[in-house]
Tab-separated table of C-alpha atoms in Angstrom:
chain	number	residue	atom	x	y	z
A	30	MET	CA	71.331	53.560	129.734
A	31	ALA	CA	70.206	53.738	133.366
A	32	ASP	CA	66.927	55.118	134.684
A	33	LEU	CA	66.930	57.726	137.431
A	34	TRP	CA	63.630	57.630	139.324
A	35	ASN	CA	62.398	60.855	140.917
A	36	ALA	CA	65.683	62.520	140.024
A	37	GLY	CA	64.297	65.923	139.048
A	38	TRP	CA	62.877	67.808	136.115
A	39	HIS	CA	64.401	69.749	133.279
A	40	CYS	CA	62.461	70.928	130.275
A	41	SER	CA	63.677	73.397	127.680
A	42	THR	CA	60.222	73.908	126.179
A	43	CYS	CA	57.852	73.772	129.164
A	44	TYR	CA	56.585	77.281	128.678
A	45	ARG	CA	53.168	78.880	128.971
A	46	THR	CA	53.373	80.583	125.545
A	47	VAL	CA	54.897	79.991	122.122
A	48	ALA	CA	56.447	83.452	122.509
A	49	ASP	CA	58.333	82.152	125.570
A	50	VAL	CA	59.610	79.150	123.580
A	51	LEU	CA	60.802	81.494	120.828
A	52	ARG	CA	62.520	83.731	123.400
A	53	LYS	CA	64.320	80.680	124.801
A	54	MET	CA	65.415	79.668	121.298
A	55	ALA	CA	66.799	83.156	120.642
A	56	SER	CA	68.931	82.887	123.795
A	57	PHE	CA	70.466	79.519	122.853
A	58	SER	CA	74.171	79.262	122.299
A	59	HIS	CA	73.277	76.219	120.178
A	60	VAL	CA	73.047	77.974	116.801
A	61	PRO	CA	71.843	74.833	114.951
A	62	LEU	CA	68.751	74.773	117.206
A	63	ASN	CA	67.813	78.398	116.486
A	64	GLN	CA	67.039	78.030	112.787
A	65	GLU	CA	64.029	79.552	111.053
A	66	VAL	CA	62.435	76.151	110.389
A	67	PHE	CA	62.273	75.479	114.141
A	68	ARG	CA	60.768	78.908	114.962
A	69	ASP	CA	57.444	78.356	113.164
A	70	PRO	CA	54.654	78.600	115.810
A	71	ASN	CA	52.473	76.068	113.947
A	72	ARG	CA	55.332	73.572	113.879
A	73	ILE	CA	56.154	74.157	117.550
A	74	ALA	CA	52.551	73.556	118.639
A	75	ASP	CA	52.211	70.486	116.417
A	76	ARG	CA	55.432	68.906	117.687
A	77	VAL	CA	54.590	69.588	121.344
A	78	ARG	CA	51.030	68.284	120.902
A	79	ARG	CA	52.285	65.035	119.347
A	80	GLY	CA	55.175	64.492	121.796
A	81	LYS	CA	57.840	65.067	119.147
A	82	ASP	CA	61.107	66.893	119.680
A	83	ILE	CA	60.817	70.367	118.156
A	84	TRP	CA	64.390	70.127	116.839
A	85	ASP	CA	64.041	66.639	115.312
A	86	ARG	CA	66.874	65.232	117.421
A	87	ASP	CA	67.309	61.474	117.284
A	88	GLY	CA	66.082	59.601	120.335
A	89	GLU	CA	64.104	62.540	121.744
A	90	PHE	CA	60.397	61.841	122.205
A	91	TYR	CA	57.846	62.405	124.912
A	92	ASP	CA	55.037	60.105	126.000
A	93	PHE	CA	51.669	61.399	127.153
A	94	VAL	CA	50.578	59.611	130.310
A	95	PRO	CA	46.812	59.996	130.865
A	96	ASN	CA	45.878	60.899	134.438
A	97	ASN	CA	49.545	61.161	135.383
A	98	THR	CA	50.061	61.940	139.060
A	99	ASP	CA	53.850	61.422	139.111
A	100	MET	CA	54.655	65.115	139.270
A	101	PRO	CA	55.116	67.763	141.925
A	102	PRO	CA	52.014	67.933	144.146
A	103	PHE	CA	51.917	71.732	143.809
A	104	LEU	CA	51.308	71.409	140.043
A	105	LEU	CA	48.524	68.900	140.577
A	106	ALA	CA	46.917	71.114	143.224
A	107	HIS	CA	46.806	74.118	140.870
A	108	PRO	CA	45.729	72.897	137.406
A	109	GLU	CA	44.201	76.293	136.563
A	110	ARG	CA	47.650	77.842	136.963
A	111	PHE	CA	49.790	75.051	135.509
A	112	GLY	CA	47.521	73.457	132.906
A	113	TYR	CA	50.196	74.038	130.266
A	114	LEU	CA	52.452	71.627	132.168
A	115	LEU	CA	49.753	69.031	132.763
A	116	ASN	CA	48.209	68.544	129.318
A	117	ARG	CA	49.606	69.427	125.887
A	118	THR	CA	47.198	67.372	123.762
A	119	GLY	CA	44.557	69.925	122.680
A	120	GLU	CA	44.511	72.233	119.655
A	121	SER	CA	46.470	74.879	121.567
A	122	ALA	CA	49.073	72.326	122.737
A	123	GLY	CA	48.648	74.012	126.125
A	124	PHE	CA	50.013	77.348	124.884
A	125	GLU	CA	48.027	80.385	125.992
A	126	ASP	CA	48.925	82.355	122.848
A	127	TYR	CA	48.147	79.615	120.297
A	128	PRO	CA	46.411	79.465	117.943
A	129	PRO	CA	47.260	83.077	117.178
């Protein structure tokens, strides 16, 4: 597998709220990913907080990089607006509507 440096971003779960994640799941054409077990807000927040794939797919994991600056400068310049993209480690996992 090759690495692509600075190739771009794609994230299916980089949303401000759990409600937004659930809305995305409901729009999936991937029926196996829109199962009740995956729609539990507590599970979603826990998986995001711990860097685990919310669908338990093999090989999918996410590392937290403390003080990471390898991201778009606009995000770094506006942490009050994009905090949910910068840090997912707290109790809320960065979601504005969690805990409920």
